[in-house]
mmCIF file of C-alpha atoms and ligand atoms in Angstrom:
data_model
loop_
_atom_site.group_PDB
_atom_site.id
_atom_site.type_symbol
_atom_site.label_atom_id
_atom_site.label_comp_id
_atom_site.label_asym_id
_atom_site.label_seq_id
_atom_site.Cartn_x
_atom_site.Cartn_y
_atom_site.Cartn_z
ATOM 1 C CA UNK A 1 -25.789 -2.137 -33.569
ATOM 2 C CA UNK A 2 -28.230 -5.080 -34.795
ATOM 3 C CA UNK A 3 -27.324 -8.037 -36.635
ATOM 4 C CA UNK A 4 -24.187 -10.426 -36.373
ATOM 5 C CA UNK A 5 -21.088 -9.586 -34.672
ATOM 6 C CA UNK A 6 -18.231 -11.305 -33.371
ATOM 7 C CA UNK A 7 -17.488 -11.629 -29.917
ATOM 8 C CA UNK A 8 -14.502 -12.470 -28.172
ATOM 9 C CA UNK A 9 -15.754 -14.641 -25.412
ATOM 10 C CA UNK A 10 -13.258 -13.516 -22.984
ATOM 11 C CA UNK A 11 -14.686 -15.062 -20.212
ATOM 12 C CA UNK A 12 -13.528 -18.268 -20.825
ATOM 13 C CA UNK A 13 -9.837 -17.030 -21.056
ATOM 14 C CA UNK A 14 -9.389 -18.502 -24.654
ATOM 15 C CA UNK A 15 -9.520 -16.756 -27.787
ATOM 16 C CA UNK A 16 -12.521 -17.932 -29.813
ATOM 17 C CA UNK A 17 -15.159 -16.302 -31.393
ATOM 18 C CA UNK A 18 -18.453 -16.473 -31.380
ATOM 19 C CA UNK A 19 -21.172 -15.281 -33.200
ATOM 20 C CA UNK A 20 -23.926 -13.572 -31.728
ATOM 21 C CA UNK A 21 -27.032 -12.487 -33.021
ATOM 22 C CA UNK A 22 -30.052 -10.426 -32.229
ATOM 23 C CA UNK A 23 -31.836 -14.047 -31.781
ATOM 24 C CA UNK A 24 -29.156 -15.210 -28.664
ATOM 25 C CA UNK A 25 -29.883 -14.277 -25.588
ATOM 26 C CA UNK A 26 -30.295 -10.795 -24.050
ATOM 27 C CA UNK A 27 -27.361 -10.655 -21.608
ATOM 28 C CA UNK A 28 -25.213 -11.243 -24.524
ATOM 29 C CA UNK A 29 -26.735 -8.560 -26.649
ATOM 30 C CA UNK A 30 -26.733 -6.114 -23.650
ATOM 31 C CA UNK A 31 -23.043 -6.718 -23.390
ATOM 32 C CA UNK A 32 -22.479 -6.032 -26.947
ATOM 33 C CA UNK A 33 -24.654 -2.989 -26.949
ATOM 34 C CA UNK A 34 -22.700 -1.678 -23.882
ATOM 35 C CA UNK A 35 -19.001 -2.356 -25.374
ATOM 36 C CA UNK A 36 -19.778 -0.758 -28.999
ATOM 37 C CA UNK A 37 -20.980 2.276 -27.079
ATOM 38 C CA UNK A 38 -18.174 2.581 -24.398
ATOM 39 C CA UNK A 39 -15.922 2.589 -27.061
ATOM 40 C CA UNK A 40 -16.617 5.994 -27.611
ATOM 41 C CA UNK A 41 -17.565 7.017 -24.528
ATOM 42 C CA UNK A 42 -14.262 8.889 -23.662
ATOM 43 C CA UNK A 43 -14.107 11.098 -26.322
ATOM 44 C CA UNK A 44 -17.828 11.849 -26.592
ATOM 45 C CA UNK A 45 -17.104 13.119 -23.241
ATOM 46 C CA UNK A 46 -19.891 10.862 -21.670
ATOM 47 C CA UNK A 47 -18.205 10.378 -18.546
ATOM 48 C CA UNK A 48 -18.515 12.727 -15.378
ATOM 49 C CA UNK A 49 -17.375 11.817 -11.696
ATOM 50 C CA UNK A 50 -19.436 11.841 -8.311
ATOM 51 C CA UNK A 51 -17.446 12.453 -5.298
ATOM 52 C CA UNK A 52 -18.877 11.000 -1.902
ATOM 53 C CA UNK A 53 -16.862 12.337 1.501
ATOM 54 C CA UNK A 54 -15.519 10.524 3.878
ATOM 55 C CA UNK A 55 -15.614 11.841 6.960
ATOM 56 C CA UNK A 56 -13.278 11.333 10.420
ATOM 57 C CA UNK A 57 -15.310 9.946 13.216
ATOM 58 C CA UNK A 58 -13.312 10.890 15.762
ATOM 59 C CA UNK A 59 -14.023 14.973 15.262
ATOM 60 C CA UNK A 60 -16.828 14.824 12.270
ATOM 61 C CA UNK A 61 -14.097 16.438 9.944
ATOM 62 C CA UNK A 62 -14.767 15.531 6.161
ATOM 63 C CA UNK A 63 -11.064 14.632 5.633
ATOM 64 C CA UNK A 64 -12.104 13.715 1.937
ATOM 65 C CA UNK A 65 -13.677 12.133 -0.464
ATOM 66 C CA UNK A 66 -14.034 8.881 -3.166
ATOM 67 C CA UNK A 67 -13.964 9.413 -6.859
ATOM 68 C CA UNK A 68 -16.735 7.265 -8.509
ATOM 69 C CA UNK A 69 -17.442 7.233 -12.193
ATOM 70 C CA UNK A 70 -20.791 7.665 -13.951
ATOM 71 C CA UNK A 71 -21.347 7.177 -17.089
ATOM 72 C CA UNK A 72 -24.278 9.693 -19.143
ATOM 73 C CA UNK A 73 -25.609 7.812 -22.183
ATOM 74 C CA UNK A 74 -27.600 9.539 -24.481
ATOM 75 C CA UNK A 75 -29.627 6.485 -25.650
ATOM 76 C CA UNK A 76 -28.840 4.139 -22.840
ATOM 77 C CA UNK A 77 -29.227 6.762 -20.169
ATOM 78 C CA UNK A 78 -26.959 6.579 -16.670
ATOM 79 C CA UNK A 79 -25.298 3.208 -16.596
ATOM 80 C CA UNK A 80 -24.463 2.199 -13.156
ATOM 81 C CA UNK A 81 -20.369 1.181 -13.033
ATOM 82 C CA UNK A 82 -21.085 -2.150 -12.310
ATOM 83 C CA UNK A 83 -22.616 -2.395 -15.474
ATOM 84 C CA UNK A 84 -19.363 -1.484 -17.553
ATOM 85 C CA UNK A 85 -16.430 -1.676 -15.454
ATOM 86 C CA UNK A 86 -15.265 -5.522 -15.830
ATOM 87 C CA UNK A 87 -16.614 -4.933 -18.960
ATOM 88 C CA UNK A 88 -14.206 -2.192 -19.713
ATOM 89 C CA UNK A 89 -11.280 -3.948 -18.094
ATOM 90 C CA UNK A 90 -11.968 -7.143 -20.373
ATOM 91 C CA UNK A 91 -11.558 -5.147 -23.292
ATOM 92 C CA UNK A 92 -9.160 -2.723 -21.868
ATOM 93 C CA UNK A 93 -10.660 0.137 -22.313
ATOM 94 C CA UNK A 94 -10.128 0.658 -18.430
ATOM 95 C CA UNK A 95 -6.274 2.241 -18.978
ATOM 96 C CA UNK A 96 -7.255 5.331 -20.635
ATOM 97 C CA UNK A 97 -10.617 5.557 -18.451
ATOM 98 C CA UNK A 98 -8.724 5.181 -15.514
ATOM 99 C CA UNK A 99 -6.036 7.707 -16.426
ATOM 100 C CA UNK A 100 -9.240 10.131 -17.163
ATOM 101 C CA UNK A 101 -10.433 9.836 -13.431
ATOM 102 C CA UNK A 102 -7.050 10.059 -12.524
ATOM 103 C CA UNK A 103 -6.654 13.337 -13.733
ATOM 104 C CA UNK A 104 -9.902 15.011 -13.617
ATOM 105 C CA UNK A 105 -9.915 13.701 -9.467
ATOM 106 C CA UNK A 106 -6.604 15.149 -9.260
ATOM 107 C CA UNK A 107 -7.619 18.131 -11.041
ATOM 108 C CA UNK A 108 -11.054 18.991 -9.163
ATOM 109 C CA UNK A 109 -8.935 18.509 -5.511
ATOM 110 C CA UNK A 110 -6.578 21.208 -6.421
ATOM 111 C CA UNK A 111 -8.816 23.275 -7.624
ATOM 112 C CA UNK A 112 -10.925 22.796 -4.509
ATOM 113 C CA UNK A 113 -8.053 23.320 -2.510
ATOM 114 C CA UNK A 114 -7.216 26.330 -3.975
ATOM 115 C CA UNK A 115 -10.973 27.990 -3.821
ATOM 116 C CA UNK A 116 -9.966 27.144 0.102
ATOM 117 C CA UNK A 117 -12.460 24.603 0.897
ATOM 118 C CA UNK A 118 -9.185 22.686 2.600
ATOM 119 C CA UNK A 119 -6.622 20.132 2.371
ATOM 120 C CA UNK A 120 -9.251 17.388 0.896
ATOM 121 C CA UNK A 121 -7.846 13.738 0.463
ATOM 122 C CA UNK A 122 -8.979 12.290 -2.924
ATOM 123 C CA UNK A 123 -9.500 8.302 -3.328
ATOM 124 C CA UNK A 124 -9.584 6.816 -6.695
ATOM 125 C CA UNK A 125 -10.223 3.045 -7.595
ATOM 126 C CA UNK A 126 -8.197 1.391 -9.203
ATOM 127 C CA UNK A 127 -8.690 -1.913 -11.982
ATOM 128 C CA UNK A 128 -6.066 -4.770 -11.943
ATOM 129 C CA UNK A 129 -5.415 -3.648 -15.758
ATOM 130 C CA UNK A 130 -4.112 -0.295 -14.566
ATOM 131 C CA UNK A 131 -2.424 -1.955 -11.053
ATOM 132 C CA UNK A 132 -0.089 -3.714 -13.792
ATOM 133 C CA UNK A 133 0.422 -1.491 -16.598
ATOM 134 C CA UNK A 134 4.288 -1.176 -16.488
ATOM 135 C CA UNK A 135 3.673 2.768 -16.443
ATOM 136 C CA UNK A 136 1.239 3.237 -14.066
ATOM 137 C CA UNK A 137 3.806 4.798 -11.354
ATOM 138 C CA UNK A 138 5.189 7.062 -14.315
ATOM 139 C CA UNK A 139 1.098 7.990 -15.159
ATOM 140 C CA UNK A 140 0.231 8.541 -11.223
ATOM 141 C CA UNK A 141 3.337 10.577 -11.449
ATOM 142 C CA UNK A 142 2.868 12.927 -14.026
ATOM 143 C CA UNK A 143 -0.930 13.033 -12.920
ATOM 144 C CA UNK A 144 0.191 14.794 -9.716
ATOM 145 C CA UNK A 145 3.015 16.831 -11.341
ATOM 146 C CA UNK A 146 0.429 18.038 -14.196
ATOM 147 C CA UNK A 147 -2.552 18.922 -11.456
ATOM 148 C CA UNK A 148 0.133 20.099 -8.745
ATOM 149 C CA UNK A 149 -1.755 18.064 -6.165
ATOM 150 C CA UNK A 150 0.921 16.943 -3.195
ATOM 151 C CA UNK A 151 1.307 13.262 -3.136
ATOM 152 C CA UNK A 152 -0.348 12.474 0.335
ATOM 153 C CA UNK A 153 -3.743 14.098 -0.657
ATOM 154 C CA UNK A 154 -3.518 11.043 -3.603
ATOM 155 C CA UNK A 155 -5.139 7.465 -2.139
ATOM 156 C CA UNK A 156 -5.205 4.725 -4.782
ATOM 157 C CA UNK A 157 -7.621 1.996 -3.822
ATOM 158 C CA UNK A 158 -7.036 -1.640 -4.539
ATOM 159 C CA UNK A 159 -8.641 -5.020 -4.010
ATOM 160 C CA UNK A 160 -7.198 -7.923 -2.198
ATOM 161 C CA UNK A 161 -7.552 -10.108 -5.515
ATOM 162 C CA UNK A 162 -5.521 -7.767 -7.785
ATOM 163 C CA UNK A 163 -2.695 -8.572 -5.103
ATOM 164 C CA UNK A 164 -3.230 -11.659 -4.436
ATOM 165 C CA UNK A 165 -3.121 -13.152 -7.984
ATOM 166 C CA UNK A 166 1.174 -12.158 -8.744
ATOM 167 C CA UNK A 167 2.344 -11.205 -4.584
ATOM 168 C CA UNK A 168 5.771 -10.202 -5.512
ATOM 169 C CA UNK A 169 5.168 -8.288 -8.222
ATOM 170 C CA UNK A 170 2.191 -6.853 -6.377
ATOM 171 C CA UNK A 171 4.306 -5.885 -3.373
ATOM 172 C CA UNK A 172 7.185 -4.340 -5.885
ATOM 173 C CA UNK A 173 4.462 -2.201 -7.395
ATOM 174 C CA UNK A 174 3.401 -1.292 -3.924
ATOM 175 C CA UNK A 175 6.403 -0.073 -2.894
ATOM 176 C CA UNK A 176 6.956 2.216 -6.120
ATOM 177 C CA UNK A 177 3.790 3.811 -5.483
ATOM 178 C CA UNK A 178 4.693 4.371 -1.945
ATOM 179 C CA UNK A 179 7.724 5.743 -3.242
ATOM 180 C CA UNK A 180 6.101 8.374 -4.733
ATOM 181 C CA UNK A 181 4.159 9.508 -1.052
ATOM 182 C CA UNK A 182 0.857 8.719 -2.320
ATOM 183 C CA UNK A 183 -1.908 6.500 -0.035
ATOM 184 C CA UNK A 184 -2.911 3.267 -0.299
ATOM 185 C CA UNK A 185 -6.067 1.571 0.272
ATOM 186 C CA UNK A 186 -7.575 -1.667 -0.161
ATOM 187 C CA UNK A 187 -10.767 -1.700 -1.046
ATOM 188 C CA UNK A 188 -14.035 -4.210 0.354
ATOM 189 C CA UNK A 189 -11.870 -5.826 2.708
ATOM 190 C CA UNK A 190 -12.771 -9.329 3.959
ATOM 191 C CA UNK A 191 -14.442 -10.099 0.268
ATOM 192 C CA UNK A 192 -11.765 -11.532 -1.457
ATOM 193 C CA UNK A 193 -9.161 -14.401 -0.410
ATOM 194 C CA UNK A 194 -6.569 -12.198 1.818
ATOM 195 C CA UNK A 195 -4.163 -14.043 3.304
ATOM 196 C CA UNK A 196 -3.266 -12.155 6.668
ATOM 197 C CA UNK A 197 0.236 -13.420 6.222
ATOM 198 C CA UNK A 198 0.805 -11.220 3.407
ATOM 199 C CA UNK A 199 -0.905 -8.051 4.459
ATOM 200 C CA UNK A 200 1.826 -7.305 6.661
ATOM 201 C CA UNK A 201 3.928 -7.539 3.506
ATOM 202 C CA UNK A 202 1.695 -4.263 1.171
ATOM 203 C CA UNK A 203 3.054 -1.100 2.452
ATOM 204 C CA UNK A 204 -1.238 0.115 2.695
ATOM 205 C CA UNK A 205 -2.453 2.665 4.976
ATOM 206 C CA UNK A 206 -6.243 1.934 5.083
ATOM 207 C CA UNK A 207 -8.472 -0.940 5.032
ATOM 208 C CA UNK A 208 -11.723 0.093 3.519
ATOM 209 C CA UNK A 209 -14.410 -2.381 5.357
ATOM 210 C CA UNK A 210 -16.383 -3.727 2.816
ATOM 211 C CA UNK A 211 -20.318 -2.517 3.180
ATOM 212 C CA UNK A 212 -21.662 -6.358 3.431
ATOM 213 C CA UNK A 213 -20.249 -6.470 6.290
ATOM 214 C CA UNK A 214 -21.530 -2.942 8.034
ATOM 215 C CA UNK A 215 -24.896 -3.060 6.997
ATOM 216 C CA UNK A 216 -25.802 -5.585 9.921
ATOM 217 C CA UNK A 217 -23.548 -4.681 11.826
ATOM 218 C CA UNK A 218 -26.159 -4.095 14.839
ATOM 219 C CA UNK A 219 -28.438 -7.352 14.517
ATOM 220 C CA UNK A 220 -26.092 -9.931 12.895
ATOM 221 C CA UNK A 221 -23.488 -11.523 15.757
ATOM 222 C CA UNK A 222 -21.435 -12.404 13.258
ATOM 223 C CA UNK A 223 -21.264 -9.386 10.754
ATOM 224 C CA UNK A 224 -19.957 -7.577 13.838
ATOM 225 C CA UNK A 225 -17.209 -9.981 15.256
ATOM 226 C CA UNK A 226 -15.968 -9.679 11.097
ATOM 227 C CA UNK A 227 -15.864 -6.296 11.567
ATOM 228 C CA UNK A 228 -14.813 -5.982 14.827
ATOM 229 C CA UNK A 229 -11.575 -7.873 13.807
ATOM 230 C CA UNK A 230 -10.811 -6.193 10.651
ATOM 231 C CA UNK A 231 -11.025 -3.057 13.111
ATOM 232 C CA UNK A 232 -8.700 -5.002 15.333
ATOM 233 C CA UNK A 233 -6.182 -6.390 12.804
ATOM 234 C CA UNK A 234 -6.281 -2.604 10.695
ATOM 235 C CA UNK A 235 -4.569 -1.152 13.903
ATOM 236 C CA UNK A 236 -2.344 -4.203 15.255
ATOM 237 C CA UNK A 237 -0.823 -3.465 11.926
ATOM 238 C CA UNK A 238 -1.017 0.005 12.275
ATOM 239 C CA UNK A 239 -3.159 0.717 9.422
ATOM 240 C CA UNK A 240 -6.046 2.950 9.654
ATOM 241 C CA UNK A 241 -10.033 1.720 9.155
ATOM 242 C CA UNK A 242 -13.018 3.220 6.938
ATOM 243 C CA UNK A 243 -16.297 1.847 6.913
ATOM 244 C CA UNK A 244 -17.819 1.632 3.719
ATOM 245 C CA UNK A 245 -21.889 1.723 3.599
ATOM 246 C CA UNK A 246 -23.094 3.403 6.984
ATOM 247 C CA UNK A 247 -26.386 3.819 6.138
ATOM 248 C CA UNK A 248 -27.703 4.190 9.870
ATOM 249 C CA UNK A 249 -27.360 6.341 12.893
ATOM 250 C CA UNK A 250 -27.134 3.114 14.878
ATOM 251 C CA UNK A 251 -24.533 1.980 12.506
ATOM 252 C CA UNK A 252 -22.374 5.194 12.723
ATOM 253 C CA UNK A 253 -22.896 4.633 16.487
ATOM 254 C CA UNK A 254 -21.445 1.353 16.921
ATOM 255 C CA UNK A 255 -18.554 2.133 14.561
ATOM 256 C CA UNK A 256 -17.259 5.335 16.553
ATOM 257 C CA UNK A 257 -18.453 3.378 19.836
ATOM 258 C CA UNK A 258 -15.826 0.497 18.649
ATOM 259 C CA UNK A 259 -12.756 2.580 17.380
ATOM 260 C CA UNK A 260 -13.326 2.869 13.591
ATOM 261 C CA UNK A 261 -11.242 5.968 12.384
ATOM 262 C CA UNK A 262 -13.377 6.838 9.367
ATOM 263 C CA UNK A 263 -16.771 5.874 7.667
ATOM 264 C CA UNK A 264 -18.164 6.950 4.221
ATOM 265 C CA UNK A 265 -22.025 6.128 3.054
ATOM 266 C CA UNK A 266 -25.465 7.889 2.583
ATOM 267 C CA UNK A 267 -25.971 8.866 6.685
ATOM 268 C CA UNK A 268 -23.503 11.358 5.307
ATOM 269 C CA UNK A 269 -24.154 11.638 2.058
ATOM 270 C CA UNK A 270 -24.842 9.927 -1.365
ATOM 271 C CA UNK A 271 -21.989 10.819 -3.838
ATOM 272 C CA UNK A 272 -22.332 13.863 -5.475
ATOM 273 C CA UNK A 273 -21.476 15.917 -8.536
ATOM 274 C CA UNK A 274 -18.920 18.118 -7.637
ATOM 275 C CA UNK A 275 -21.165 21.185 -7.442
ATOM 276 C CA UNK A 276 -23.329 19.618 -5.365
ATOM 277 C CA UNK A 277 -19.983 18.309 -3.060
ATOM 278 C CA UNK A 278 -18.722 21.928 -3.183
ATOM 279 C CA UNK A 279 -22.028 22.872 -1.879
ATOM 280 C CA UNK A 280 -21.847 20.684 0.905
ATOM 281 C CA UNK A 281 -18.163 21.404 2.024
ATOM 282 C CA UNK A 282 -19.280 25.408 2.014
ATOM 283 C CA UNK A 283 -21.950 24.588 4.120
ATOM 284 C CA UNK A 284 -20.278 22.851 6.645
ATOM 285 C CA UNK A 285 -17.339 25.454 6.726
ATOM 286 C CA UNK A 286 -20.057 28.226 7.250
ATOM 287 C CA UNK A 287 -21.529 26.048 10.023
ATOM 288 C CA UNK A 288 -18.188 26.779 12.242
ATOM 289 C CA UNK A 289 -15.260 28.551 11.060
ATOM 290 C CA UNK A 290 -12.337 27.668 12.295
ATOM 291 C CA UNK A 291 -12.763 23.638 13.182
ATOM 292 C CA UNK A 292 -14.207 23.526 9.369
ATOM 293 C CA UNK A 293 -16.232 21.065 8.423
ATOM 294 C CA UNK A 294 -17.342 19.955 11.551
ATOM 295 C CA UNK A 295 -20.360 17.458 12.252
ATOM 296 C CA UNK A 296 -21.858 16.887 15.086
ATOM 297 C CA UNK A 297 -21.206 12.779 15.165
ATOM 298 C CA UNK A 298 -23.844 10.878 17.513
HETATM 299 P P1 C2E B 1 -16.502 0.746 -4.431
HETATM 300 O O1 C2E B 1 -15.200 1.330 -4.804
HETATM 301 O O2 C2E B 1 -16.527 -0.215 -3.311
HETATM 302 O O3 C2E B 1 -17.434 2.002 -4.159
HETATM 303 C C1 C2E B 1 -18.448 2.040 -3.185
HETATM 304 C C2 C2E B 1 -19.810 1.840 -3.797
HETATM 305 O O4 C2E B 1 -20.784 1.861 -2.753
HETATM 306 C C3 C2E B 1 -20.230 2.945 -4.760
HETATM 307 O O5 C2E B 1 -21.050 2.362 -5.765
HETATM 308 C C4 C2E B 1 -21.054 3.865 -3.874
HETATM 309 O O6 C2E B 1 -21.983 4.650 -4.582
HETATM 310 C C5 C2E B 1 -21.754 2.847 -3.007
HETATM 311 N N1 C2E B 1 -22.164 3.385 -1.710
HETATM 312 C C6 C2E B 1 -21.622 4.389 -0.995
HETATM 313 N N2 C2E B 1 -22.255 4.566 0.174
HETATM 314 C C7 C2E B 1 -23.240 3.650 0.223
HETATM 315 C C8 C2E B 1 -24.249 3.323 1.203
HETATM 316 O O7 C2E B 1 -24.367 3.911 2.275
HETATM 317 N N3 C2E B 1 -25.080 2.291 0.894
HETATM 318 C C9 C2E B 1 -24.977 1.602 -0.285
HETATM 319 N N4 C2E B 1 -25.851 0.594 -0.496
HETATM 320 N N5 C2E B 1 -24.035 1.870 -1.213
HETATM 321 C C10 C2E B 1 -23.178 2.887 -0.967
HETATM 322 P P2 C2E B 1 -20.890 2.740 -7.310
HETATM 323 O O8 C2E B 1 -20.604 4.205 -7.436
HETATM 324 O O9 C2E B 1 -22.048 2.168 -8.016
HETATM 325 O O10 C2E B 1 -19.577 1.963 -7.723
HETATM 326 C C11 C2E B 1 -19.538 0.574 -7.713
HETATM 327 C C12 C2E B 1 -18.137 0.052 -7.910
HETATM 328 O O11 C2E B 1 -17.652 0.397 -9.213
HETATM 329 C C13 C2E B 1 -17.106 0.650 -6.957
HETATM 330 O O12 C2E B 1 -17.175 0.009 -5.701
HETATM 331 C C14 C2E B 1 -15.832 0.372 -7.701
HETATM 332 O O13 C2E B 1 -15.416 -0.951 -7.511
HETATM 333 C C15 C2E B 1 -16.264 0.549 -9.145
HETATM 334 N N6 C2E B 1 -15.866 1.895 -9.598
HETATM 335 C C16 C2E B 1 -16.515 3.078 -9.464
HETATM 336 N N7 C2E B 1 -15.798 4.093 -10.013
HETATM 337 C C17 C2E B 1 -14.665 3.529 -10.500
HETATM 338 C C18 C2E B 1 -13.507 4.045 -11.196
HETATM 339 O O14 C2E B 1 -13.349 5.244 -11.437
HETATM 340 N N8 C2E B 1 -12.558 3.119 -11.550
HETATM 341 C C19 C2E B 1 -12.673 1.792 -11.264
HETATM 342 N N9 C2E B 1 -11.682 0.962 -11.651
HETATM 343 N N10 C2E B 1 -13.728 1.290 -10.615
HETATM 344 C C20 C2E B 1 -14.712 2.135 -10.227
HETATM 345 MG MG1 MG B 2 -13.688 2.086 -3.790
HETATM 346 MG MG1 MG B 3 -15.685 -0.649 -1.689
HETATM 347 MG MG1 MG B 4 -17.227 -2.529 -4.493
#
């Protein structure tokens, strides 16, 4: 797509156009490029999932894993998330996106589950577009009735900021999703503006510590102490604690050492396609039978 197109310079929150052309600059273009193509993305089936475990540092057990997207290109090639999420949720194309990783996550557990390769949990991220679509707890819903995956094996994971910009409204939708029996996460704790007084307020179960925060964890005094007392203030609370990014045996080390439940990150493993992830959970059930997956954890 050369020549002139109109943009709708959401950024800005208003609703002018602009005009953009293959003279203005290249982030612009980019953009445009990217949105024209993800417009089709769904149905030209470009989209595929990588699942990365997350494993239980107390016995080594993978007790599941998180959904990330990837998106296959044919001209463009693999564009990383980061690239066309916001971009997606600006434009919202993220509702039907999400509801696709929704399903196929839901989907691929169950069928996991029932080639016997356990009782896997499966974490998918959620965008503040989908956190407030007025149906999301009727879409979760009839995800898990249409895959037959039980409710607890469901976390959805969600950012401090998507709850932080509408509190009561964010804590009603909480509570409808808890309803339902399904997990809930937030997602690169300590990066956005929590407020500690209202975290005791979201019915969550996990705080995922964000991986800025873990990667120098063992030289940077003050990395630790944040991590330290996000490990601290998960459990006062009674919430449990995943580390995000452990990229080092020194950094597994210190985590188990200092009471972090679970970790996730390429010590492990990267995230996978699932035939690769299959591969890895058969593995580690052939490694010892009966206490599957087992690792043996520093
Ligand atoms: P996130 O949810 O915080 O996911 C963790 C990111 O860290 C992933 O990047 C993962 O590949 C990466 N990661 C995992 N272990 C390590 C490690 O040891 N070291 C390093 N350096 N990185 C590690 P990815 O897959 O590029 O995803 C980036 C972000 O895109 C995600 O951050 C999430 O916010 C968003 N995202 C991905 N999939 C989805 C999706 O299906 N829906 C929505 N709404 N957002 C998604
Ligand atoms: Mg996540
Ligand atoms: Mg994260
Ligand atoms: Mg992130």
């Amino acid at each position: 797509h050369a020549g002139i197109a109109m943009y709708r310079a959401k950024e800005t929150g208003r609703n002018n156009f602009q005009f953009f052309t293959p003279a203005m600059n290249d982030h612009a273009m980019e953009r445009l490029r990217i949105e024209n193509n993800l417009r089709s993305a769904l149905e030209r089936e470009e989209f595929f999932l990588h699942y990365q475990p997350q494993v239980d540092l107390a016995t080594g057990r993978v007790l599941g894993m998180e959904v990330l997207i990837r998106w296959q290109h044919p001209v463009l090639g693999m564009v990383p998330p980061d690239r066309f999420i916001e971009l997606a949720e600006e434009i919202g194309l993220i509702v039907p996106i999400g509801a696709w990783v929704l399903r196929t996550a839901c989907r691929q557990c169950v069928a996991w589950q029932r080639a016997g390769l356990g009782q896997l949990r499966v974490a998918v991220n959620l965008s503040p577009l989908q956190f407030y679509q007025e149906d999301l707890v009727h879409t979760v819903k009839g995800v898990l009735a249409e895959s037959g995956l039980a409710p607890h094996l469901l976390e959805l994971e969600l950012t401090e900021s998507m709850m932080m910009n509408d509190i009561e409204h964010a804590v009603c939708i909480l509570r409808d999703l808890k309803s339902i029996g399904v997990h809930l996460s937030i997602d690169d704790f300590g990066t956005g503006y929590s407020s500690l007084s209202y975290l005791k307020r979201f019915p969550i179960d996990l705080l995922k510590i964000d991986q800025s925060f873990v990667r120098d964890i063992t030289i940077d005094p003050d990395d630790e102490a944040i991590v330290l007392s996000i490990i601290s203030l998960a459990h006062s609370l009674r919430l449990k604690v995943i580390a995000e990014g452990v990229e080092t045996e020194a950094q597994l080390a210190y985590l188990k050492r200092h009471g972090c439940d679970y970790m996730q990150g390429y010590y492990f493993s990267r995230p996978l396609p699932a035939q690769a992830f299959e591969q890895l959970l058969r593995q580690r059930r052939s490694l010892s039978q009966d206490t599957s997956h087992l690792l043996p954890l520093v």
